[in-house]
Amino acid sequence: MSAVLSIEDVWVRYGDLAAVRSANLEVQPGQVAALIGETGCGKSSLALATARLLPANARITGRIAIDGQDIVPMSREELQTVRGIKVGFVTQDAMAALNPVLPVRRQIGEMFEAHRGRNRHDAEELAVEALRSVQIHDPEGVARLYPHQLSGGMRQRVMIAMALALSPPLIVADEPTTALDVSTQAEILRLVAALRHELGTSILWITHDMGVVAELADIVAVMYAGRIVEQGTAEQVFDAPRHPYTEALLRTLRDLRGGERGGHMYQVPGQPPSLDSAITGCPFHPRCERASQVCTDIDPRPEVSDGVRVACHHPKLPVPEGASG
Amino acid sequence: MTGSGSERGGAIRRFPPSLLVGLGLLGLVLAFALAAPLFGNPTNQDLTHGLSPSGLPLGLGSPGYLLGSDPLGRSELPRLAYGARVSLTVAVVSNITSLLVGATVGIVAGFYGGIVEQALMRFTDMGLSLPTTLTALVIAAVLPGGMLRVLIIITALFWAYPARLIYGEILRLRHRAFVEAAEAAGASGPTIMRKHLLPHLSPLMITYFPLNAVSAVLFEAGISFLGAGVNPPTPSWGNMISDGESAISYAPHLLVEPALCILVTTMAFVLIGEGLKVMNPDLARVSWLGA
Amino acid sequence: MARRLIVRFGLAAVAVFGVVVLTFILQYVIPGDPAKLLAPRAPSAAVLQSIRDQLHLDRPMLLQFAYYLGGLLHGNLGQSYVQREPVTTLIAQRLPATGMLALAGVVCEMVLGTTLGILAALKPSVRRVMYGVNLLLLSTTYFVLGLVLLLVFGFRLGIAPVTGGEGLPQLVLPAITLGLIGLPWYAQIVQDAMRDALSSSYVRTAMAKGLSERRIVMGHVIRNVLSPVVTMTGLDLGAYLSGVVIVETVFGWPGMGKLAVDSMSNLDRPVVMGTVLVGTIAVVFFNILADFVRWYIDPRTRIEPA
């Protein structure tokens, strides 16, 4: 079975700075892949790269194949056959991402006009159906509205409907729930879970909040300083994290969730390195409890064992089955 | 927001070229205006030496009339220089007065709100609806010609736009924390307006100043051209063009010279405005050129 | 929507009323005795008195204002001192000419300005040239540019008419003058709006939807650009009308503006008042129109102000 999304040795550079270094990731049909990391770790750059939506001064090297086709060398016209059709994009700030002067039905409808050759009237009817499919209760009413008249959660549903309109095999969602309040977040997550079930769409979900994707994700990739430092199935990464950064993130999450430590929340000490700092060795070593001399000198290459890919000199290997209770 | 301390210091260290060129041009015009008495008498009509044998104005480079003469035998050079005085006075004085009136209206309306706000804003609407040239003509008819008339007309017609601009700013600033804090501390209205609101308005007013200067200079030229501003024999670039209008087909310098003077002066202010905008990008909404 | 209309009209009416009061007061300060000006040659005292009675010139000011208002509401703007005709007739005769010129000028400035603004936003070479062009055009004014164009194209090159008149050939230079002076304002607004739109999140979304560049520019960008253009047009009107007045005078275009200026020199008070009033009403009216066009184009402005 060929992967829906295949990212091979992808670098994203802005001038001399590398925002993404040698990223490797595969998403199979029907899988949900979570890409997790702090702000500035390069996850957004990688997400935008998958649809070639980076600004003009960005350079992508490597191979990004959507449904088998490498999009990196594609021209603008060729990309128009991929975007929207093979990959749908959902962004964070729907208020800014939707055109303020067009009603919702036009914004969704134009996808049918442009790609399926429908006329305006049919396209707008299909738009209403698309809205219905994202569990909006009054799709005809909402279709007539303008973005500023909708609530944040509703706008996000509209964006999802727009991304799913042509039933693409892959959705890339860049922090889709970050700007929403907690209960709306939960709603959207439920919606996405249901849709994924129904449609079998693959999703690449980018977020800084592990908790959000914990339930949903099949595979998890953790990013730090432009590198994917740990990658595996959700069980592997959440239950037995190998990279110290992953461990630290999970600890923060548990503290947030549990709240039983009496107000003493774990924070990963230090700051992630900025894009232009000259890092030698492992980028995490200044903040790492397990760092040694080799960590300062050599940037660890990712190594795979048991299906988990980890870039660390001192990965914490899981205790073999049956060894402890 | 507008930078503090080090940000401002950094900006001052790199003045944009537009600002420098603008200030340079303005300096030239100022020098020209100040040197006016050196160039001779602007009102001296010499129908024998000042005109050609056939009675036509002298052209560029004629001996004794470096920039030519006008149909009444007056030398253009001193006239242009004294005209520079008119334009510069207008650019500064009427600019300041209209800004002051407008700012006062805008601040009072925005700050006090209620019926004062409504009344002042209706008044401002009126000011904005007046057709400027026509109203200038009407006001001109009742006042004796000269600089004072020009200053009054420009102040009366130009206060409304800055009033509206500043009113808008005050509305945005009114509910900011520092105003509420000052009110809570018991500061009086005028004090708050003076000590807290005014400093925040300064960047806006400073950036609007050159824009207003351009409008004022061009407007004065226009109404002097129509005879409703500075009247002959006092030269203004506008009335000089009017004097020479009938002769422009055979004596184009009568049009071109004052026109170039106007161009250089206004361009100076436009460039200064552009430069200030570059230094203070959040004020780009009062800008014009798009580099 | 109806409420908004009423409020808008109400505000406009207040502004117009204010101008009416102002023009009435100004009548008092303009020199010249109306009775003498209106009377036939060598009038007798009795004739002068009867004219005074007709114009209610001896009555208290407030009463005169009442008559004036009454007259206005009946569409009576008084009688020209110079031409022995009702002011309304004179203005009505000239209005079409001014309308034609104003329209031609607006079309010029909007078409030229918008096109250049769009091009400047899309191509850096155009942008550099536009900086210089805008700088030059912003530094000049209607009568200067008009006379220069007249000199070059009329007198030197002989391809434009140099005498006044109302025909199409005579329309060209004045309309171009109006258009060129207004051009940089539109070009700048459009360029800024294009720049904002092109780098906006929603254009990126449109790209993410796989839409063609043409569809993105036409369907998404242009609509967002139109809104500030309409706002600009609305704000521009007062200054524009002034420009029309001056351009008519310079080129001898027989419109309302030229009528006003000529009447000024003739001390023909009622005509001047009439033109100021009509001008104000026009500005107010077109402002409201611009508001409603923008209301239609940009749904964000439909939210009632708090």
mmCIF file of N, CA and C in Angstrom, chain B residues 18 118 122 125-126 128-135 137-142 161 164 211 214 218-219 221-223 225-226 237-238 241 245 248-252 255-256 259 262-263 266-268 270-271 274 277 284 287-291, chain C residues 11 14-16 18-19 22 26 29-31 127 131 134-136 138-141 143-144 147-148 150-151 155-156 184-185 188 191-192 195 235 238-239 241-243 245-246 249-250 256-257 260-261 264 272-273 275-276 279-280 283-284:
data_model
loop_
_atom_site.group_PDB
_atom_site.id
_atom_site.type_symbol
_atom_site.label_atom_id
_atom_site.label_comp_id
_atom_site.label_asym_id
_atom_site.label_seq_id
_atom_site.Cartn_x
_atom_site.Cartn_y
_atom_site.Cartn_z
ATOM 1 N N SER B 18 14.671 60.028 1.594
ATOM 2 C CA SER B 18 13.588 60.922 1.197
ATOM 3 C C SER B 18 13.511 62.108 2.151
ATOM 4 N N GLN B 118 -21.276 65.028 19.618
ATOM 5 C CA GLN B 118 -22.196 65.062 18.486
ATOM 6 C C GLN B 118 -22.177 66.413 17.799
ATOM 7 N N ARG B 122 -20.838 67.044 13.993
ATOM 8 C CA ARG B 122 -21.731 67.554 12.938
ATOM 9 C C ARG B 122 -21.099 68.770 12.295
ATOM 10 N N ASP B 125 -18.484 67.635 10.039
ATOM 11 C CA ASP B 125 -19.091 67.154 8.792
ATOM 12 C C ASP B 125 -19.354 68.303 7.849
ATOM 13 N N MET B 126 -19.905 69.373 8.422
ATOM 14 C CA MET B 126 -20.179 70.558 7.608
ATOM 15 C C MET B 126 -18.898 71.066 6.982
ATOM 16 N N LEU B 128 -16.331 69.505 6.312
ATOM 17 C CA LEU B 128 -15.818 68.621 5.281
ATOM 18 C C LEU B 128 -16.652 68.666 4.019
ATOM 19 N N SER B 129 -17.912 69.055 4.125
ATOM 20 C CA SER B 129 -18.770 69.063 2.939
ATOM 21 C C SER B 129 -18.618 70.326 2.124
ATOM 22 N N LEU B 130 -18.029 71.350 2.700
ATOM 23 C CA LEU B 130 -17.928 72.607 1.964
ATOM 24 C C LEU B 130 -17.046 72.448 0.734
ATOM 25 N N PRO B 131 -17.514 72.930 -0.415
ATOM 26 C CA PRO B 131 -16.648 72.913 -1.589
ATOM 27 C C PRO B 131 -15.561 73.968 -1.370
ATOM 28 N N THR B 132 -14.323 73.528 -1.311
ATOM 29 C CA THR B 132 -13.270 74.414 -0.815
ATOM 30 C C THR B 132 -13.044 75.660 -1.650
ATOM 31 N N THR B 133 -12.900 75.498 -2.957
ATOM 32 C CA THR B 133 -12.585 76.685 -3.751
ATOM 33 C C THR B 133 -13.716 77.695 -3.716
ATOM 34 N N LEU B 134 -14.927 77.198 -3.888
ATOM 35 C CA LEU B 134 -16.065 78.118 -3.912
ATOM 36 C C LEU B 134 -16.190 78.879 -2.599
ATOM 37 N N THR B 135 -16.063 78.131 -1.496
ATOM 38 C CA THR B 135 -16.181 78.796 -0.204
ATOM 39 C C THR B 135 -15.061 79.809 -0.022
ATOM 40 N N LEU B 137 -13.706 81.522 -2.322
ATOM 41 C CA LEU B 137 -14.076 82.712 -3.091
ATOM 42 C C LEU B 137 -15.050 83.581 -2.295
ATOM 43 N N VAL B 138 -15.985 82.913 -1.650
ATOM 44 C CA VAL B 138 -16.986 83.663 -0.905
ATOM 45 C C VAL B 138 -16.347 84.416 0.256
ATOM 46 N N ILE B 139 -15.511 83.706 1.015
ATOM 47 C CA ILE B 139 -14.856 84.360 2.151
ATOM 48 C C ILE B 139 -13.951 85.478 1.654
ATOM 49 N N ALA B 140 -13.303 85.219 0.521
ATOM 50 C CA ALA B 140 -12.385 86.221 -0.019
ATOM 51 C C ALA B 140 -13.094 87.509 -0.344
ATOM 52 N N ALA B 141 -14.356 87.398 -0.727
ATOM 53 C CA ALA B 141 -15.085 88.599 -1.116
ATOM 54 C C ALA B 141 -15.300 89.542 0.053
ATOM 55 N N VAL B 142 -15.258 89.030 1.260
ATOM 56 C CA VAL B 142 -15.557 89.916 2.380
ATOM 57 C C VAL B 142 -14.331 90.404 3.127
ATOM 58 N N TYR B 161 -10.484 68.222 8.386
ATOM 59 C CA TYR B 161 -9.905 66.897 8.136
ATOM 60 C C TYR B 161 -9.043 66.418 9.296
ATOM 61 N N ARG B 164 -11.213 65.329 12.179
ATOM 62 C CA ARG B 164 -11.773 63.984 12.038
ATOM 63 C C ARG B 164 -10.722 62.918 12.342
ATOM 64 N N LEU B 211 1.963 66.861 5.017
ATOM 65 C CA LEU B 211 0.833 66.623 4.119
ATOM 66 C C LEU B 211 -0.036 67.874 4.054
ATOM 67 N N VAL B 214 1.632 70.731 2.082
ATOM 68 C CA VAL B 214 1.472 70.624 0.632
ATOM 69 C C VAL B 214 0.113 71.160 0.207
ATOM 70 N N LEU B 218 -0.433 74.507 -2.190
ATOM 71 C CA LEU B 218 -1.133 74.377 -3.458
ATOM 72 C C LEU B 218 -2.453 75.149 -3.444
ATOM 73 N N PHE B 219 -3.133 75.124 -2.320
ATOM 74 C CA PHE B 219 -4.409 75.820 -2.246
ATOM 75 C C PHE B 219 -4.211 77.329 -2.348
ATOM 76 N N ALA B 221 -1.811 78.842 -3.823
ATOM 77 C CA ALA B 221 -1.490 79.151 -5.217
ATOM 78 C C ALA B 221 -2.766 79.207 -6.031
ATOM 79 N N GLY B 222 -3.648 78.264 -5.788
ATOM 80 C CA GLY B 222 -4.894 78.213 -6.537
ATOM 81 C C GLY B 222 -5.772 79.432 -6.317
ATOM 82 N N ILE B 223 -5.967 79.796 -5.059
ATOM 83 C CA ILE B 223 -6.865 80.928 -4.842
ATOM 84 C C ILE B 223 -6.209 82.246 -5.210
ATOM 85 N N PHE B 225 -4.304 82.497 -7.706
ATOM 86 C CA PHE B 225 -4.506 82.453 -9.157
ATOM 87 C C PHE B 225 -5.879 83.013 -9.515
ATOM 88 N N LEU B 226 -6.857 82.668 -8.723
ATOM 89 C CA LEU B 226 -8.215 83.121 -9.006
ATOM 90 C C LEU B 226 -8.475 84.531 -8.494
ATOM 91 N N TRP B 237 3.280 82.990 -6.102
ATOM 92 C CA TRP B 237 3.475 82.182 -7.299
ATOM 93 C C TRP B 237 2.150 81.976 -8.044
ATOM 94 N N GLY B 238 1.086 81.895 -7.309
ATOM 95 C CA GLY B 238 -0.225 81.719 -7.922
ATOM 96 C C GLY B 238 -0.639 82.924 -8.749
ATOM 97 N N ILE B 241 1.332 83.369 -11.974
ATOM 98 C CA ILE B 241 0.864 82.559 -13.091
ATOM 99 C C ILE B 241 -0.375 83.203 -13.707
ATOM 100 N N GLU B 245 -0.819 84.464 -17.547
ATOM 101 C CA GLU B 245 -1.623 83.465 -18.264
ATOM 102 C C GLU B 245 -1.862 83.847 -19.718
ATOM 103 N N ILE B 248 1.233 83.186 -22.031
ATOM 104 C CA ILE B 248 2.039 81.965 -21.954
ATOM 105 C C ILE B 248 2.407 81.386 -23.313
ATOM 106 N N SER B 249 1.662 81.724 -24.335
ATOM 107 C CA SER B 249 2.025 81.121 -25.616
ATOM 108 C C SER B 249 3.344 81.674 -26.128
ATOM 109 N N TYR B 250 3.637 82.970 -25.867
ATOM 110 C CA TYR B 250 4.906 83.496 -26.364
ATOM 111 C C TYR B 250 5.915 83.757 -25.253
ATOM 112 N N ALA B 251 5.477 83.697 -24.020
ATOM 113 C CA ALA B 251 6.417 83.906 -22.908
ATOM 114 C C ALA B 251 6.221 82.819 -21.868
ATOM 115 N N PRO B 252 6.508 81.577 -22.233
ATOM 116 C CA PRO B 252 6.200 80.456 -21.345
ATOM 117 C C PRO B 252 6.921 80.503 -20.006
ATOM 118 N N LEU B 255 4.941 81.018 -16.937
ATOM 119 C CA LEU B 255 4.236 79.900 -16.330
ATOM 120 C C LEU B 255 5.234 78.935 -15.702
ATOM 121 N N VAL B 256 6.260 78.631 -16.480
ATOM 122 C CA VAL B 256 7.169 77.571 -16.064
ATOM 123 C C VAL B 256 7.926 77.906 -14.787
ATOM 124 N N ALA B 259 5.732 77.714 -11.717
ATOM 125 C CA ALA B 259 5.301 76.317 -11.596
ATOM 126 C C ALA B 259 6.409 75.464 -11.013
ATOM 127 N N ILE B 262 6.744 76.127 -7.301
ATOM 128 C CA ILE B 262 5.703 75.410 -6.552
ATOM 129 C C ILE B 262 6.068 73.939 -6.466
ATOM 130 N N LEU B 263 6.473 73.390 -7.597
ATOM 131 C CA LEU B 263 6.800 71.968 -7.642
ATOM 132 C C LEU B 263 7.888 71.614 -6.639
ATOM 133 N N THR B 266 6.581 71.974 -2.935
ATOM 134 C CA THR B 266 5.674 70.914 -2.493
ATOM 135 C C THR B 266 6.365 69.565 -2.488
ATOM 136 N N MET B 267 7.216 69.333 -3.474
ATOM 137 C CA MET B 267 7.935 68.071 -3.490
ATOM 138 C C MET B 267 8.772 67.915 -2.233
ATOM 139 N N ALA B 268 9.346 69.032 -1.787
ATOM 140 C CA ALA B 268 10.123 68.975 -0.554
ATOM 141 C C ALA B 268 9.263 68.454 0.591
ATOM 142 N N VAL B 270 6.440 66.756 0.394
ATOM 143 C CA VAL B 270 6.018 65.378 0.154
ATOM 144 C C VAL B 270 7.119 64.418 0.584
ATOM 145 N N LEU B 271 8.347 64.727 0.202
ATOM 146 C CA LEU B 271 9.461 63.858 0.562
ATOM 147 C C LEU B 271 9.668 63.822 2.073
ATOM 148 N N GLU B 274 7.124 61.557 3.363
ATOM 149 C CA GLU B 274 7.485 60.179 3.084
ATOM 150 C C GLU B 274 8.546 59.681 4.041
ATOM 151 N N LYS B 277 7.177 59.018 7.358
ATOM 152 C CA LYS B 277 6.385 57.795 7.341
ATOM 153 C C LYS B 277 7.289 56.574 7.434
ATOM 154 N N ALA B 284 1.493 54.892 8.676
ATOM 155 C CA ALA B 284 1.395 54.780 7.222
ATOM 156 C C ALA B 284 0.017 55.130 6.712
ATOM 157 N N SER B 287 -0.260 58.173 4.702
ATOM 158 C CA SER B 287 0.796 58.282 3.707
ATOM 159 C C SER B 287 0.248 58.329 2.297
ATOM 160 N N TRP B 288 1.138 58.480 1.364
ATOM 161 C CA TRP B 288 0.718 58.560 -0.012
ATOM 162 C C TRP B 288 1.619 57.776 -0.944
ATOM 163 N N LEU B 289 2.883 58.156 -1.061
ATOM 164 C CA LEU B 289 3.707 57.448 -2.021
ATOM 165 C C LEU B 289 3.963 56.035 -1.544
ATOM 166 N N GLY B 290 4.102 55.113 -2.460
ATOM 167 C CA GLY B 290 4.299 53.742 -2.021
ATOM 168 C C GLY B 290 5.607 53.159 -2.477
ATOM 169 N N ALA B 291 6.636 53.420 -1.757
ATOM 170 C CA ALA B 291 7.925 52.872 -2.199
ATOM 171 C C ALA B 291 8.095 51.463 -1.697
ATOM 172 N N LEU C 11 -28.053 63.159 9.134
ATOM 173 C CA LEU C 11 -26.774 63.833 9.322
ATOM 174 C C LEU C 11 -26.461 64.732 8.145
ATOM 175 N N VAL C 14 -28.420 67.890 8.284
ATOM 176 C CA VAL C 14 -27.861 68.834 9.251
ATOM 177 C C VAL C 14 -26.697 69.595 8.639
ATOM 178 N N ALA C 15 -25.819 68.854 7.951
ATOM 179 C CA ALA C 15 -24.665 69.505 7.332
ATOM 180 C C ALA C 15 -25.109 70.530 6.302
ATOM 181 N N VAL C 16 -26.060 70.143 5.488
ATOM 182 C CA VAL C 16 -26.528 71.068 4.450
ATOM 183 C C VAL C 16 -27.173 72.293 5.081
ATOM 184 N N GLY C 18 -26.538 73.591 7.891
ATOM 185 C CA GLY C 18 -25.467 74.439 8.402
ATOM 186 C C GLY C 18 -24.883 75.306 7.308
ATOM 187 N N VAL C 19 -24.694 74.711 6.156
ATOM 188 C CA VAL C 19 -24.140 75.489 5.046
ATOM 189 C C VAL C 19 -25.117 76.554 4.575
ATOM 190 N N LEU C 22 -24.819 79.367 6.875
ATOM 191 C CA LEU C 22 -23.542 80.043 6.616
ATOM 192 C C LEU C 22 -23.615 80.927 5.386
ATOM 193 N N LEU C 26 -23.201 84.955 5.203
ATOM 194 C CA LEU C 26 -22.158 85.563 4.386
ATOM 195 C C LEU C 26 -22.718 86.596 3.419
ATOM 196 N N VAL C 29 -22.301 90.010 4.571
ATOM 197 C CA VAL C 29 -20.997 90.646 4.671
ATOM 198 C C VAL C 29 -20.382 90.955 3.316
ATOM 199 N N ILE C 30 -21.010 90.446 2.276
ATOM 200 C CA ILE C 30 -20.453 90.759 0.962
ATOM 201 C C ILE C 30 -20.882 92.164 0.558
ATOM 202 N N PRO C 31 -19.947 92.953 0.095
ATOM 203 C CA PRO C 31 -20.290 94.345 -0.232
ATOM 204 C C PRO C 31 -21.232 94.433 -1.428
ATOM 205 N N ARG C 127 6.555 49.639 -9.953
ATOM 206 C CA ARG C 127 6.501 50.312 -8.661
ATOM 207 C C ARG C 127 7.537 51.418 -8.559
ATOM 208 N N TYR C 131 6.751 55.527 -8.149
ATOM 209 C CA TYR C 131 7.219 56.386 -7.068
ATOM 210 C C TYR C 131 7.509 57.777 -7.612
ATOM 211 N N ASN C 134 4.222 59.461 -9.009
ATOM 212 C CA ASN C 134 3.385 59.952 -7.914
ATOM 213 C C ASN C 134 3.977 61.196 -7.284
ATOM 214 N N LEU C 135 5.279 61.163 -7.069
ATOM 215 C CA LEU C 135 5.954 62.310 -6.452
ATOM 216 C C LEU C 135 5.688 63.576 -7.252
ATOM 217 N N LEU C 136 5.869 63.476 -8.559
ATOM 218 C CA LEU C 136 5.644 64.634 -9.425
ATOM 219 C C LEU C 136 4.192 65.091 -9.383
ATOM 220 N N LEU C 138 1.820 64.524 -7.203
ATOM 221 C CA LEU C 138 1.338 65.009 -5.918
ATOM 222 C C LEU C 138 1.831 66.422 -5.640
ATOM 223 N N SER C 139 2.951 66.786 -6.274
ATOM 224 C CA SER C 139 3.529 68.097 -5.981
ATOM 225 C C SER C 139 2.943 69.189 -6.837
ATOM 226 N N THR C 140 1.992 68.865 -7.671
ATOM 227 C CA THR C 140 1.444 69.924 -8.498
ATOM 228 C C THR C 140 -0.061 70.031 -8.277
ATOM 229 N N THR C 141 -0.658 71.059 -8.871
ATOM 230 C CA THR C 141 -2.074 71.243 -8.657
ATOM 231 C C THR C 141 -2.794 71.510 -9.963
ATOM 232 N N PHE C 143 -4.434 73.922 -11.582
ATOM 233 C CA PHE C 143 -4.243 74.999 -12.555
ATOM 234 C C PHE C 143 -2.840 74.978 -13.148
ATOM 235 N N VAL C 144 -1.871 74.579 -12.343
ATOM 236 C CA VAL C 144 -0.511 74.511 -12.857
ATOM 237 C C VAL C 144 -0.402 73.437 -13.938
ATOM 238 N N LEU C 147 -2.428 74.384 -17.083
ATOM 239 C CA LEU C 147 -1.778 75.371 -17.951
ATOM 240 C C LEU C 147 -0.585 74.769 -18.677
ATOM 241 N N VAL C 148 0.174 73.931 -17.969
ATOM 242 C CA VAL C 148 1.320 73.299 -18.622
ATOM 243 C C VAL C 148 0.857 72.422 -19.782
ATOM 244 N N LEU C 150 -1.875 72.736 -21.407
ATOM 245 C CA LEU C 150 -2.398 73.641 -22.433
ATOM 246 C C LEU C 150 -1.252 74.222 -23.258
ATOM 247 N N LEU C 151 -0.189 74.597 -22.550
ATOM 248 C CA LEU C 151 0.970 75.164 -23.225
ATOM 249 C C LEU C 151 1.576 74.151 -24.185
ATOM 250 N N PHE C 155 -0.650 75.026 -27.313
ATOM 251 C CA PHE C 155 0.077 76.053 -28.035
ATOM 252 C C PHE C 155 1.275 75.513 -28.785
ATOM 253 N N ARG C 156 2.071 74.689 -28.122
ATOM 254 C CA ARG C 156 3.293 74.248 -28.794
ATOM 255 C C ARG C 156 3.019 73.185 -29.842
ATOM 256 N N PRO C 184 -2.381 59.733 -8.334
ATOM 257 C CA PRO C 184 -1.533 59.154 -7.279
ATOM 258 C C PRO C 184 -2.305 58.689 -6.054
ATOM 259 N N TRP C 185 -3.405 59.362 -5.713
ATOM 260 C CA TRP C 185 -4.172 58.930 -4.555
ATOM 261 C C TRP C 185 -4.727 57.534 -4.772
ATOM 262 N N GLN C 188 -1.948 54.828 -5.032
ATOM 263 C CA GLN C 188 -1.391 54.481 -3.735
ATOM 264 C C GLN C 188 -2.332 53.575 -2.940
ATOM 265 N N GLN C 191 -2.432 50.177 -4.542
ATOM 266 C CA GLN C 191 -1.193 49.439 -4.346
ATOM 267 C C GLN C 191 -1.105 48.879 -2.939
ATOM 268 N N ASP C 192 -1.418 49.705 -1.956
ATOM 269 C CA ASP C 192 -1.412 49.248 -0.570
ATOM 270 C C ASP C 192 -2.392 48.116 -0.355
ATOM 271 N N ARG C 195 -1.155 44.982 -1.924
ATOM 272 C CA ARG C 195 -0.054 44.412 -1.162
ATOM 273 C C ARG C 195 -0.583 43.686 0.057
ATOM 274 N N LEU C 235 -14.232 60.408 0.135
ATOM 275 C CA LEU C 235 -13.509 61.479 0.819
ATOM 276 C C LEU C 235 -13.008 62.530 -0.150
ATOM 277 N N GLY C 238 -15.022 66.601 -2.021
ATOM 278 C CA GLY C 238 -14.949 68.042 -1.777
ATOM 279 C C GLY C 238 -13.788 68.650 -2.530
ATOM 280 N N ALA C 239 -12.625 67.998 -2.404
ATOM 281 C CA ALA C 239 -11.446 68.495 -3.102
ATOM 282 C C ALA C 239 -11.644 68.396 -4.601
ATOM 283 N N LEU C 241 -14.391 68.616 -6.344
ATOM 284 C CA LEU C 241 -15.245 69.685 -6.852
ATOM 285 C C LEU C 241 -14.449 70.980 -7.017
ATOM 286 N N SER C 242 -13.574 71.255 -6.049
ATOM 287 C CA SER C 242 -12.706 72.427 -6.183
ATOM 288 C C SER C 242 -11.869 72.333 -7.423
ATOM 289 N N GLY C 243 -11.339 71.133 -7.627
ATOM 290 C CA GLY C 243 -10.506 70.937 -8.802
ATOM 291 C C GLY C 243 -11.289 71.217 -10.068
ATOM 292 N N VAL C 245 -13.768 73.215 -10.429
ATOM 293 C CA VAL C 245 -13.951 74.671 -10.542
ATOM 294 C C VAL C 245 -12.732 75.316 -11.210
ATOM 295 N N ILE C 246 -11.556 74.942 -10.711
ATOM 296 C CA ILE C 246 -10.349 75.567 -11.248
ATOM 297 C C ILE C 246 -10.089 75.131 -12.681
ATOM 298 N N THR C 249 -12.160 76.939 -15.104
ATOM 299 C CA THR C 249 -11.704 78.315 -15.306
ATOM 300 C C THR C 249 -10.499 78.359 -16.235
ATOM 301 N N VAL C 250 -9.561 77.466 -15.995
ATOM 302 C CA VAL C 250 -8.343 77.481 -16.803
ATOM 303 C C VAL C 250 -8.639 77.158 -18.267
ATOM 304 N N MET C 256 -20.502 74.852 -14.067
ATOM 305 C CA MET C 256 -20.938 75.561 -12.873
ATOM 306 C C MET C 256 -19.774 76.268 -12.187
ATOM 307 N N GLY C 257 -18.616 75.633 -12.249
ATOM 308 C CA GLY C 257 -17.451 76.204 -11.594
ATOM 309 C C GLY C 257 -17.058 77.530 -12.213
ATOM 310 N N ALA C 260 -19.347 80.174 -11.223
ATOM 311 C CA ALA C 260 -19.106 80.689 -9.871
ATOM 312 C C ALA C 260 -17.981 81.705 -9.860
ATOM 313 N N VAL C 261 -16.897 81.351 -10.521
ATOM 314 C CA VAL C 261 -15.740 82.251 -10.512
ATOM 315 C C VAL C 261 -16.061 83.569 -11.215
ATOM 316 N N MET C 264 -18.141 85.693 -9.121
ATOM 317 C CA MET C 264 -17.364 86.264 -8.043
ATOM 318 C C MET C 264 -16.813 87.610 -8.457
ATOM 319 N N VAL C 272 -23.247 83.167 -6.720
ATOM 320 C CA VAL C 272 -22.181 82.540 -5.944
ATOM 321 C C VAL C 272 -22.764 81.698 -4.816
ATOM 322 N N MET C 273 -23.708 82.269 -4.097
ATOM 323 C CA MET C 273 -24.359 81.524 -3.014
ATOM 324 C C MET C 273 -24.983 80.246 -3.532
ATOM 325 N N THR C 275 -24.282 78.536 -6.192
ATOM 326 C CA THR C 275 -23.334 77.496 -6.585
ATOM 327 C C THR C 275 -22.714 76.821 -5.367
ATOM 328 N N VAL C 276 -22.431 77.596 -4.339
ATOM 329 C CA VAL C 276 -21.874 76.985 -3.131
ATOM 330 C C VAL C 276 -22.848 75.979 -2.552
ATOM 331 N N GLY C 279 -23.145 72.971 -4.809
ATOM 332 C CA GLY C 279 -21.914 72.195 -4.667
ATOM 333 C C GLY C 279 -21.915 71.368 -3.399
ATOM 334 N N THR C 280 -22.303 71.992 -2.295
ATOM 335 C CA THR C 280 -22.327 71.268 -1.021
ATOM 336 C C THR C 280 -23.284 70.094 -1.082
ATOM 337 N N VAL C 283 -21.761 67.277 -2.977
ATOM 338 C CA VAL C 283 -20.737 66.559 -2.213
ATOM 339 C C VAL C 283 -21.375 65.625 -1.202
ATOM 340 N N VAL C 284 -22.353 66.150 -0.475
ATOM 341 C CA VAL C 284 -23.027 65.343 0.529
ATOM 342 C C VAL C 284 -23.717 64.146 -0.111
#
